[in-house]
Amino acid sequence: MTDAPALILENIRKSFGENEVLKGIDLTVAPHEVVCLIGASGSGKSTLLRCTNLVEPLDSGRVVVEGEEITAAGVDADRVRRRIGIVYQSFNLFPHMTVLRNVTLAPREALKMDRKTADEMAISLLQRFGLAGRRDEYPDRLSGGQQQRVAIVRALAMRPSIMLLDEVTSALDPELVAEVLSVIRELAHEGMTMLIATHEMGFARDIADRVCFLEDGRILEQGPPERIFSSPENPRTARFLRRIIEAGRL
Amino acid sequence: MTTRGTGPANDPEPSTPAGSGRGSRVLGNRAVLVSSVSTVAFFAAVALVVALAPGSGLVAERFFSPFHLWQSLRGTPGEPSVLGAFLLNVYIFAISEVLILVFALVIAVVRGIPGPAFFPFRVVAIVYTDVFRGVPLILVLYIIGFGVPGLGIAYFSYLSDVTYGIIALVLVYSAYVAEVYRAGIESVHESQNAAARSLGLSRFQSLRFVVLPQAIRRVIPPLLNDFIGLQKDTALVSVLGSIEAARAAQIYGASQFNYASYVVAALLFVLITIPLARFTDRLIARDKRRRQAGGLA
Ligand SMILES: Nc1ncnc2c1ncn2[C@@H]1O[C@H](COP(=O)(O)OP(=O)(O)OP(=O)(O)O)[C@@H](O)[C@H]1O
Ligand SMILES: [Mg+2]
């Protein structure tokens, strides 16, 4: 089981009405691997992540998490989502709950963890990410960077076997980006398996074991970041990266 | 009124706004003086008109006679006390309110459950709200209060008038309140539900812990508004024969040829709705402040 890929996506297809957004995506992520998805806006990165944890229902294709096919009939999607952490661009913290309650809600209600255990676990996670002093605050009293770190902690509290991160720094002021990226780096060092959609090319080059270039609902090219960023094989990848460089973002 | 700690109080200018005082946070001395004078002058003018109007002595006697005000409030051996009868209004109000809050929430939630299997339930909820918002309360009272006893169904046809009244109020008001809840539920952004579901919470858990608490907080002011209406409409239950405040006042008025009893009943209703109204205002003001504070974050 431990040798099974952490995640297999097989021929994932998804349309919104007439608009086919994912046109057959195949992707395998090994345990402890960090894979970055890059590509222009609208290429389908977010949709792919949302389909992976079944928040968005797929039209066809298979998703296999640690050897278990979660798209099979009769699989309880709620149980599956507990094993897949996802963090969104816009944090989506629960505004009516304190930081601590945000983090402990799912462990207590979905995993039936008792309050004491959940609180202790949450506090130690918050401590690790420099948020211990904020545990009784409400989200609107935190900076964007802090909110996003709480959102990451909230996902980690479910002990997911893989984390999906969807442009987690795009909504942040530039000076707050670094603190969130450093949290993700730390997770990578600890061996967390991650699938990351990002526009931060420098970050992708640093952190990724593999980079996938998405265009128009297909993975056009993938490989180690050194190769993709320095000598892309596909002319479209090259064109995308050239535009990024011109925009001063690499 | 001026205790709101809005921003810096170290305004360098003395508060004597030249010309219009628009935009000044605090009423200046001059403004207070102007508003006091105009208030006194206005009510003095009203009092003068009322006192000089033809028949004003009769009005005072028929509506504001201290003797009748007091006697109708207390009741006599022959006529029920308006105050005592008002307790029935309060009782009907209290029971109905609790039932409405629960029942309306069920309707609102059922209406929002997706999926083809729940289609018939959604239809029932929609038809229910459409019907009971459209039919006048007094008709529902007649239909329930006179119709159901006539059916001769075990138990349900042998309830008290007050119980039929409460059932009618709950049916009608729940339709309104369900819509208020639904507006609240829909005002919570879908991303909140998505975040909850992504963490592995079930649909029901997401509703219970994430969506409903936010939705209900937002609709408390309109809910209180509906309850002010409910409090007044408890008087309509008298059409089924219960002696509540309005009916007691009518009995007194008819036998004494004096309408002070109506004034007493009216004052009792106002006395209980004013605190509710001011409380609603405060919640709305607090909400507004919160939103503004949140907007800055
Ligand atoms: N819920 C939806 N309903 C309809 N169309 C959608 C929906 N979500 C996404 N789309 C469409 O799917 C396409 C891909 O969107 P997606 O958000 O996956 O792109 P992305 O690569 O994440 O872009 P970005 O870099 O801007 O975040 C877009 O054309 C978008 O309009
Ligand atoms: Mg996106």
Coordinates of C-alpha atoms and ligand atoms in Angstrom, one line a residue:
Chain A
M1 CA 0.0 0.0 0.0
T2 CA 2.8 2.4 0.9
D3 CA 4.2 2.0 -2.6
A4 CA 0.9 2.8 -4.3
P5 CA 0.8 6.3 -5.8
A6 CA -0.7 8.9 -3.5
L7 CA -3.0 10.0 -6.2
I8 CA -3.9 8.8 -9.7
L9 CA -6.1 10.9 -12.0
E10 CA -7.2 8.9 -15.1
N11 CA -8.8 10.5 -18.1
I12 CA -10.6 13.2 -16.1
R13 CA -13.2 15.0 -18.1
K14 CA -15.4 17.9 -17.1
S15 CA -17.7 20.3 -18.9
F16 CA -19.7 23.2 -17.8
G17 CA -22.6 23.2 -20.2
E18 CA -21.1 23.4 -23.7
N19 CA -17.7 24.5 -22.3
E20 CA -15.4 21.4 -22.0
V21 CA -12.9 22.5 -19.3
L22 CA -11.0 19.3 -18.7
K23 CA -10.4 17.2 -21.8
G24 CA -8.9 14.0 -20.4
I25 CA -6.4 14.7 -17.7
D26 CA -4.0 11.9 -16.7
L27 CA -1.7 12.5 -13.7
T28 CA 0.0 10.3 -11.1
V29 CA 1.4 11.8 -7.9
A30 CA 3.9 9.6 -5.9
P31 CA 3.9 9.7 -2.1
H32 CA 5.8 12.8 -0.8
E33 CA 5.9 14.3 -4.3
V34 CA 5.2 18.0 -4.9
V35 CA 3.5 18.6 -8.2
C36 CA 2.9 22.2 -9.5
L37 CA 0.2 22.9 -12.0
I38 CA 0.9 26.0 -14.1
G39 CA -1.0 27.5 -17.0
A40 CA -2.9 30.5 -18.2
S41 CA -6.0 31.7 -16.4
G42 CA -8.9 29.6 -17.5
S43 CA -6.8 26.5 -18.4
G44 CA -8.7 24.4 -15.8
K45 CA -6.3 24.2 -12.8
S46 CA -8.9 25.1 -10.2
T47 CA -11.5 22.8 -11.8
L48 CA -9.0 19.9 -11.8
L49 CA -8.3 20.4 -8.1
R50 CA -12.0 20.7 -7.3
C51 CA -12.7 17.5 -9.3
T52 CA -10.0 15.7 -7.4
N53 CA -11.8 15.9 -4.1
L54 CA -15.2 15.5 -5.8
V55 CA -16.4 18.9 -4.6
E56 CA -17.1 19.3 -8.3
P57 CA -18.6 16.2 -9.8
L58 CA -16.7 14.7 -12.8
D59 CA -18.3 13.8 -16.1
S60 CA -16.0 10.8 -16.5
G61 CA -12.6 9.5 -15.4
R62 CA -11.2 7.8 -12.3
V63 CA -9.7 9.3 -9.1
V64 CA -7.6 6.8 -7.0
V65 CA -6.3 7.9 -3.6
E66 CA -3.7 5.6 -2.0
G67 CA -4.9 2.7 -4.0
E68 CA -8.6 3.3 -3.4
E69 CA -10.8 4.4 -6.2
I70 CA -13.0 7.1 -4.8
T71 CA -15.0 7.6 -8.0
A72 CA -16.3 4.1 -7.7
A73 CA -20.0 3.7 -7.2
G74 CA -21.1 3.6 -3.5
V75 CA -18.0 5.4 -2.1
D76 CA -18.9 7.9 0.6
A77 CA -17.6 11.2 -0.8
D78 CA -17.5 12.8 2.7
R79 CA -15.1 10.1 3.9
V80 CA -12.9 10.6 0.9
R81 CA -12.7 14.4 1.4
R82 CA -11.4 13.9 4.9
R83 CA -8.3 12.3 3.4
I84 CA -7.7 15.1 0.9
G85 CA -7.0 18.6 2.2
I86 CA -7.8 21.5 -0.1
V87 CA -7.0 25.2 0.5
Y88 CA -8.6 27.8 -1.7
Q89 CA -7.4 31.2 -2.9
S90 CA -9.9 33.1 -0.8
F91 CA -9.3 31.3 2.5
N92 CA -13.0 30.7 3.2
L93 CA -12.6 30.6 6.9
F94 CA -15.8 30.4 8.9
P95 CA -16.3 34.0 10.0
H96 CA -18.5 33.2 13.0
M97 CA -16.0 30.9 14.6
T98 CA -12.7 31.6 16.4
V99 CA -9.5 30.4 14.8
L100 CA -9.5 27.4 17.2
R101 CA -13.0 26.4 16.4
N102 CA -12.3 26.8 12.7
V103 CA -9.5 24.3 13.1
T104 CA -11.3 21.8 15.4
L105 CA -14.8 21.8 13.7
A106 CA -14.1 19.1 11.2
P107 CA -12.0 16.8 13.4
R108 CA -14.7 17.0 16.1
E109 CA -17.7 16.6 13.9
A110 CA -16.5 14.5 11.0
L111 CA -13.9 12.4 12.8
K112 CA -15.7 12.5 16.2
M113 CA -12.6 13.5 18.0
D114 CA -13.3 14.5 21.6
R115 CA -12.9 18.1 22.4
K116 CA -9.8 17.9 24.5
T117 CA -7.8 15.9 21.9
A118 CA -9.0 18.1 19.1
D119 CA -8.1 21.3 21.0
E120 CA -4.6 20.0 21.9
M121 CA -4.0 18.9 18.3
A122 CA -5.2 22.2 17.0
I123 CA -3.1 24.3 19.4
S124 CA 0.0 22.4 18.6
L125 CA -0.5 22.9 14.9
L126 CA -1.3 26.6 15.4
Q127 CA 1.9 26.9 17.4
R128 CA 3.9 25.3 14.7
F129 CA 2.7 27.9 12.2
G130 CA 3.1 30.9 14.5
L131 CA -0.5 31.3 15.2
A132 CA -0.8 30.2 18.8
G133 CA -1.6 33.7 20.0
R134 CA -4.4 34.0 17.6
R135 CA -6.5 31.0 18.6
D136 CA -9.3 33.0 20.2
E137 CA -9.5 35.6 17.5
Y138 CA -12.2 35.8 14.8
P139 CA -10.9 35.5 11.2
D140 CA -11.8 39.2 10.3
R141 CA -9.2 40.3 12.9
L142 CA -6.4 38.5 11.1
S143 CA -4.2 39.6 8.2
G144 CA -4.7 37.9 4.9
G145 CA -1.5 35.9 5.4
Q146 CA -2.6 34.8 8.8
Q147 CA -6.0 33.8 7.5
Q148 CA -4.5 31.7 4.8
R149 CA -2.1 30.0 7.3
V150 CA -5.2 29.2 9.5
A151 CA -6.9 27.8 6.4
I152 CA -3.8 25.5 5.8
V153 CA -3.8 24.5 9.5
R154 CA -7.5 23.8 9.3
A155 CA -6.9 21.4 6.3
L156 CA -3.9 19.8 8.1
A157 CA -6.0 19.1 11.2
M158 CA -7.8 16.4 9.3
R159 CA -4.4 14.6 8.8
P160 CA -4.9 14.4 5.0
S161 CA -2.7 12.1 2.9
I162 CA -2.5 14.7 0.2
M163 CA -3.0 18.5 0.1
L164 CA -4.4 20.4 -2.9
L165 CA -3.5 24.1 -2.9
D166 CA -5.3 26.4 -5.3
E167 CA -3.4 29.6 -5.8
V168 CA -3.2 30.1 -2.1
T169 CA -1.2 33.4 -2.4
S170 CA -3.1 35.1 -5.2
A171 CA -5.4 37.0 -2.9
L172 CA -2.6 38.3 -0.7
D173 CA -0.7 41.5 -0.6
P174 CA 2.9 41.0 -1.9
E175 CA 4.5 41.4 1.5
L176 CA 2.3 38.6 2.9
V177 CA 3.0 36.1 0.2
A178 CA 6.4 35.0 1.7
E179 CA 5.0 33.8 5.0
V180 CA 2.5 31.6 3.3
L181 CA 5.0 30.2 0.9
S182 CA 7.3 29.4 3.7
V183 CA 4.6 27.3 5.4
I184 CA 4.2 25.3 2.2
R185 CA 7.9 24.8 1.9
E186 CA 7.9 23.5 5.4
L187 CA 5.2 21.0 4.5
A188 CA 7.2 19.9 1.5
H189 CA 10.2 19.3 3.7
E190 CA 8.2 17.2 6.0
G191 CA 7.2 15.0 3.1
M192 CA 3.6 16.1 2.5
T193 CA 2.3 15.1 -0.9
M194 CA 1.0 18.1 -2.6
L195 CA -0.7 19.2 -5.8
I196 CA -0.3 22.9 -6.2
A197 CA -1.9 25.3 -8.7
T198 CA 0.1 28.5 -8.8
H199 CA 1.0 31.6 -10.7
E200 CA 4.2 32.0 -8.6
M201 CA 6.7 30.6 -11.1
G202 CA 9.8 31.2 -8.9
F203 CA 8.1 29.3 -6.1
A204 CA 7.1 26.5 -8.4
R205 CA 10.7 26.2 -9.6
D206 CA 11.9 26.0 -6.0
I207 CA 9.5 23.7 -4.5
A208 CA 8.2 21.3 -7.3
D209 CA 9.5 17.9 -7.9
R210 CA 7.5 18.1 -11.2
V211 CA 5.8 20.8 -13.1
C212 CA 2.7 20.2 -15.3
F213 CA 1.8 22.8 -17.9
L214 CA -2.0 22.9 -18.5
E215 CA -3.5 24.5 -21.5
D216 CA -7.1 24.3 -22.6
G217 CA -8.0 21.4 -20.4
R218 CA -5.0 19.2 -21.2
I219 CA -1.6 18.6 -19.7
L220 CA 0.6 19.6 -22.6
E221 CA 4.0 19.1 -21.0
Q222 CA 5.4 17.9 -17.7
G223 CA 8.8 17.3 -16.2
P224 CA 11.3 18.5 -13.5
P225 CA 11.1 22.3 -13.0
E226 CA 14.7 22.8 -14.2
R227 CA 13.9 21.4 -17.6
I228 CA 10.4 22.9 -18.0
F229 CA 11.5 26.4 -17.1
S230 CA 14.8 26.4 -19.0
S231 CA 14.1 24.3 -22.1
P232 CA 10.5 23.6 -22.6
E233 CA 9.8 21.1 -25.4
N234 CA 6.4 22.2 -26.4
P235 CA 6.3 25.5 -28.2
R236 CA 3.1 26.5 -26.3
T237 CA 4.8 26.0 -23.0
A238 CA 7.7 28.2 -24.3
R239 CA 5.2 30.8 -25.4
F240 CA 3.5 30.8 -22.0
L241 CA 6.7 31.1 -20.1
R242 CA 8.0 33.9 -22.4
R243 CA 4.9 35.9 -21.6
I244 CA 5.4 35.3 -17.9
I245 CA 9.0 36.5 -18.2
E246 CA 7.9 39.6 -20.1
A247 CA 5.4 40.3 -17.3
G248 CA 8.3 40.2 -14.9
R249 CA 7.0 37.3 -12.9
L250 CA 9.8 34.8 -13.3
Chain B
M1 CA -27.4 58.6 21.0
T2 CA -24.0 60.1 20.7
T3 CA -22.0 57.5 22.6
R4 CA -20.7 55.7 19.5
G5 CA -17.0 55.8 19.6
T6 CA -16.6 56.8 16.0
G7 CA -13.0 57.5 15.1
P8 CA -10.8 60.3 16.4
A9 CA -12.5 62.7 18.9
N10 CA -9.7 65.2 18.7
D11 CA -11.4 67.4 16.3
P12 CA -9.5 70.6 16.2
E13 CA -12.5 72.8 15.3
P14 CA -15.0 73.7 18.0
S15 CA -18.3 72.2 17.2
T16 CA -20.1 75.2 15.9
P17 CA -20.9 74.2 12.4
A18 CA -21.5 77.3 10.2
G19 CA -24.7 76.9 8.3
S20 CA -26.0 73.4 7.8
G21 CA -24.6 70.9 10.3
R22 CA -24.5 68.1 7.8
G23 CA -21.7 65.6 8.3
S24 CA -21.1 66.7 11.9
R25 CA -21.1 63.6 14.0
V26 CA -22.4 65.1 17.2
L27 CA -25.3 67.5 17.5
G28 CA -23.8 70.8 18.5
N29 CA -25.3 73.0 21.3
R30 CA -27.1 75.1 18.8
A31 CA -28.6 72.0 17.1
V32 CA -29.9 70.7 20.5
L33 CA -31.5 74.0 21.2
V34 CA -33.2 74.1 17.8
S35 CA -34.4 70.6 18.1
S36 CA -35.8 71.1 21.6
V37 CA -37.6 74.3 20.6
S38 CA -39.1 72.8 17.5
T39 CA -40.2 69.7 19.4
V40 CA -42.0 71.7 22.1
A41 CA -43.6 74.0 19.6
F42 CA -44.8 71.1 17.4
F43 CA -46.5 69.2 20.3
A44 CA -47.9 72.4 21.8
A45 CA -49.6 73.2 18.4
V46 CA -51.0 69.6 18.2
A47 CA -52.3 69.9 21.8
L48 CA -53.9 73.2 21.0
V49 CA -55.7 71.9 17.9
V50 CA -57.0 68.9 19.8
A51 CA -58.2 71.0 22.7
L52 CA -59.9 73.5 20.5
A53 CA -61.5 71.0 18.2
P54 CA -65.3 70.7 18.4
G55 CA -66.3 67.9 20.7
S56 CA -62.9 67.7 22.3
G57 CA -64.5 67.5 25.8
L58 CA -66.5 64.5 24.6
V59 CA -63.3 62.9 23.2
A60 CA -61.6 63.4 26.6
E61 CA -64.5 61.8 28.4
R62 CA -65.1 58.9 26.0
F63 CA -61.5 57.9 25.4
F64 CA -59.4 59.3 28.2
S65 CA -61.6 59.3 31.3
P66 CA -59.2 58.3 34.1
F67 CA -62.0 56.5 35.9
H68 CA -62.8 54.3 32.8
L69 CA -59.1 53.8 32.0
W70 CA -58.5 52.4 35.4
Q71 CA -61.7 50.4 35.7
S72 CA -61.3 48.7 32.3
L73 CA -57.7 47.9 33.1
R74 CA -58.8 46.2 36.3
G75 CA -62.1 44.8 35.2
T76 CA -65.4 44.9 37.1
P77 CA -67.7 42.1 38.3
G78 CA -69.5 42.3 35.0
E79 CA -66.6 43.0 32.6
P80 CA -63.3 41.2 32.1
S81 CA -60.1 43.0 33.0
V82 CA -58.3 44.2 29.8
L83 CA -54.9 43.6 31.5
G84 CA -55.9 40.0 32.5
A85 CA -57.1 39.4 29.0
F86 CA -53.9 40.8 27.6
L87 CA -52.0 37.9 29.4
L88 CA -53.8 35.6 26.9
N89 CA -52.3 37.6 24.1
V90 CA -48.9 37.3 25.6
Y91 CA -49.4 33.6 26.1
I92 CA -50.6 33.1 22.5
F93 CA -47.6 35.1 21.3
A94 CA -45.0 33.2 23.3
I95 CA -46.2 29.8 22.2
S96 CA -46.7 30.7 18.6
E97 CA -43.3 32.4 18.4
V98 CA -41.4 29.3 19.5
L99 CA -43.4 27.0 17.1
I100 CA -43.0 29.4 14.2
L101 CA -39.2 29.7 14.7
V102 CA -38.9 25.9 14.5
F103 CA -41.5 25.1 11.9
A104 CA -40.4 27.9 9.5
L105 CA -36.8 26.7 9.8
V106 CA -37.8 23.2 8.8
I107 CA -39.7 24.6 5.8
A108 CA -36.8 26.8 4.7
V109 CA -34.3 23.9 5.0
V110 CA -36.6 21.5 3.1
R111 CA -37.0 24.0 0.3
G112 CA -33.2 24.2 -0.1
I113 CA -32.4 20.4 -0.2
P114 CA -31.1 19.6 -3.7
G115 CA -31.6 16.4 -5.6
P116 CA -34.4 14.7 -7.5
A117 CA -35.4 12.5 -4.6
F118 CA -36.5 15.5 -2.6
F119 CA -38.5 17.1 -5.4
P120 CA -41.9 16.3 -3.8
F121 CA -40.8 17.8 -0.5
R122 CA -39.6 21.0 -2.2
V123 CA -42.9 21.2 -4.0
V124 CA -44.8 20.9 -0.7
A125 CA -42.7 23.6 0.9
I126 CA -43.2 25.9 -2.0
V127 CA -46.9 25.4 -2.2
Y128 CA -47.2 25.9 1.5
T129 CA -45.4 29.2 1.6
D130 CA -47.3 30.5 -1.5
V131 CA -50.7 29.6 -0.1
F132 CA -50.2 30.8 3.5
R133 CA -48.6 34.0 2.5
G134 CA -51.5 34.7 0.1
V135 CA -54.5 33.9 2.3
P136 CA -55.6 36.6 4.9
L137 CA -55.0 35.5 8.4
I138 CA -58.6 36.0 9.4
L139 CA -59.7 33.4 6.7
V140 CA -57.2 30.9 8.0
L141 CA -58.6 31.5 11.5
Y142 CA -62.1 30.8 10.3
I143 CA -61.2 27.8 8.3
I144 CA -59.2 26.2 11.2
G145 CA -61.2 27.4 14.1
F146 CA -64.7 26.7 12.7
G147 CA -63.9 24.2 10.0
V148 CA -61.8 21.6 11.8
P149 CA -64.2 21.2 14.8
G150 CA -66.9 20.5 12.3
L151 CA -65.0 17.6 10.8
G152 CA -65.5 15.4 13.9
I153 CA -62.0 14.0 13.7
A154 CA -60.8 12.4 16.9
Y155 CA -58.7 14.7 19.0
F156 CA -58.1 17.4 16.4
S157 CA -61.7 18.5 16.3
Y158 CA -61.9 19.0 20.0
L159 CA -59.2 21.4 20.8
S160 CA -59.7 24.8 22.5
D161 CA -60.3 28.0 20.6
V162 CA -57.0 29.3 21.7
T163 CA -55.2 26.2 20.3
Y164 CA -56.9 26.7 16.9
G165 CA -55.9 30.3 17.0
I166 CA -52.3 29.4 17.7
I167 CA -52.3 26.8 14.9
A168 CA -53.6 29.4 12.4
L169 CA -51.0 32.0 13.5
V170 CA -48.3 29.4 13.2
L171 CA -49.4 28.3 9.8
V172 CA -49.6 31.9 8.4
Y173 CA -46.5 33.4 10.1
S174 CA -44.3 30.3 9.4
A175 CA -44.8 31.0 5.7
Y176 CA -43.3 34.5 6.1
V177 CA -40.6 33.5 8.5
A178 CA -39.6 30.6 6.2
E179 CA -38.9 33.1 3.5
V180 CA -36.9 35.3 5.8
Y181 CA -34.8 32.3 6.8
R182 CA -34.4 31.3 3.1
A183 CA -33.1 34.8 2.2
G184 CA -30.6 34.4 5.1
I185 CA -29.5 31.0 3.9
E186 CA -29.0 32.2 0.3
S187 CA -27.0 35.2 1.5
V188 CA -24.3 32.9 2.9
H189 CA -21.8 32.5 0.0
E190 CA -21.6 29.1 -1.6
S191 CA -17.9 29.0 -0.9
Q192 CA -18.6 28.6 2.8
N193 CA -20.5 25.4 2.1
A194 CA -17.8 24.3 -0.3
A195 CA -15.1 24.9 2.4
A196 CA -17.1 22.9 4.9
R197 CA -17.8 20.0 2.5
S198 CA -14.1 20.0 1.4
L199 CA -13.2 19.3 5.1
G200 CA -15.3 16.2 5.0
L201 CA -18.4 17.5 6.8
S202 CA -21.7 16.1 5.6
R203 CA -24.3 18.3 3.9
F204 CA -26.3 18.4 7.2
Q205 CA -23.2 19.2 9.3
S206 CA -22.3 22.0 6.9
L207 CA -25.8 23.4 7.2
R208 CA -25.9 23.1 10.9
F209 CA -22.5 24.4 11.9
V210 CA -21.5 26.7 9.0
V211 CA -24.5 27.9 7.0
L212 CA -27.4 28.3 9.4
P213 CA -25.5 30.1 12.2
Q214 CA -24.4 32.8 9.7
A215 CA -27.8 32.9 8.1
I216 CA -29.8 33.2 11.3
R217 CA -27.5 36.0 12.6
R218 CA -28.2 38.0 9.5
V219 CA -32.0 37.6 9.7
I220 CA -32.6 38.4 13.3
P221 CA -33.7 42.0 12.6
P222 CA -36.3 41.0 10.0
L223 CA -37.4 38.2 12.2
L224 CA -38.1 40.5 15.1
N225 CA -40.0 42.7 12.7
D226 CA -42.3 39.8 11.9
F227 CA -42.8 39.2 15.6
I228 CA -44.0 42.7 16.2
G229 CA -46.6 41.9 13.6
L230 CA -47.4 38.6 15.3
Q231 CA -47.8 40.3 18.6
K232 CA -50.5 42.5 17.2
D233 CA -52.2 39.8 15.3
T234 CA -52.8 37.7 18.4
A235 CA -55.9 40.1 18.8
L236 CA -57.5 38.4 15.8
V237 CA -57.7 35.1 17.7
S238 CA -60.8 36.7 19.4
V239 CA -62.8 36.0 16.3
L240 CA -62.9 32.4 17.5
G241 CA -64.4 33.4 20.8
S242 CA -61.4 33.8 23.1
I243 CA -61.4 36.8 25.3
E244 CA -58.1 38.5 24.7
A245 CA -57.3 42.2 25.3
A246 CA -59.1 43.6 22.2
R247 CA -62.2 41.5 22.9
A248 CA -62.2 42.4 26.6
A249 CA -62.0 46.1 25.6
Q250 CA -64.9 45.7 23.3
I251 CA -67.0 44.1 26.0
Y252 CA -66.3 46.9 28.4
G253 CA -66.9 49.6 25.7
A254 CA -70.2 48.1 24.7
S255 CA -71.6 47.9 28.3
Q256 CA -70.2 51.2 29.6
F257 CA -70.6 53.2 26.4
N258 CA -67.0 54.3 26.9
Y259 CA -64.0 53.6 24.8
A260 CA -61.2 54.2 27.3
S261 CA -60.9 50.4 27.4
Y262 CA -59.7 50.4 23.7
V263 CA -57.1 53.0 24.6
V264 CA -55.9 50.8 27.5
A265 CA -55.7 47.7 25.2
A266 CA -53.8 49.8 22.6
L267 CA -51.4 51.0 25.2
L268 CA -50.7 47.5 26.4
F269 CA -49.9 46.4 22.8
V270 CA -47.7 49.4 22.3
L271 CA -45.9 48.9 25.6
I272 CA -44.9 45.4 24.6
T273 CA -43.9 46.2 21.0
I274 CA -41.8 49.3 21.7
P275 CA -39.1 47.4 23.5
L276 CA -39.1 44.9 20.6
A277 CA -38.8 47.7 18.1
R278 CA -36.0 49.4 19.9
F279 CA -34.2 46.1 20.3
T280 CA -34.5 45.5 16.6
D281 CA -33.1 49.0 15.8
R282 CA -30.1 48.3 18.0
L283 CA -29.4 45.0 16.4
I284 CA -29.6 46.6 12.9
A285 CA -27.3 49.4 14.0
R286 CA -24.8 46.9 15.5
D287 CA -25.0 44.9 12.3
K288 CA -24.3 47.9 10.2
R289 CA -21.3 48.8 12.4
R290 CA -20.0 45.3 12.1
R291 CA -20.3 45.3 8.3
Q292 CA -18.4 48.6 8.1
A293 CA -15.7 47.3 10.4
G294 CA -15.5 44.1 8.4
G295 CA -15.3 46.1 5.2
L296 CA -12.1 47.8 6.4
A297 CA -10.4 44.5 7.2
Ligands
LIG1 N1 -18.7 26.6 -11.8 C1 -18.5 26.9 -13.1 N2 -19.5 27.1 -13.9 C2 -19.2 27.4 -15.2 N3 -18.0 27.5 -15.7 C3 -16.9 27.3 -14.9 C4 -17.1 27.1 -13.5 N4 -15.9 27.0 -12.9 C5 -15.0 27.2 -13.9 N5 -15.6 27.4 -15.1 C6 -14.9 27.7 -16.4 O1 -13.9 26.7 -16.5 C7 -12.8 27.2 -17.1 C8 -11.6 26.9 -16.3 O2 -11.7 27.6 -15.0 P1 -10.6 27.3 -13.9 O3 -11.1 28.2 -12.8 O4 -10.5 25.9 -13.6 O5 -9.3 27.9 -14.5 P2 -7.9 28.2 -13.8 O6 -6.9 27.6 -14.6 O7 -8.0 27.9 -12.3 O8 -7.8 29.8 -14.0 P3 -7.2 30.8 -13.0 O9 -5.7 30.8 -13.2 O10 -7.8 32.1 -13.4 O11 -7.6 30.5 -11.6 C9 -13.0 28.7 -17.3 O12 -13.4 28.9 -18.6 C10 -14.2 29.0 -16.4 O13 -15.0 30.0 -17.0
MG2 MG -8.0 29.0 -10.5

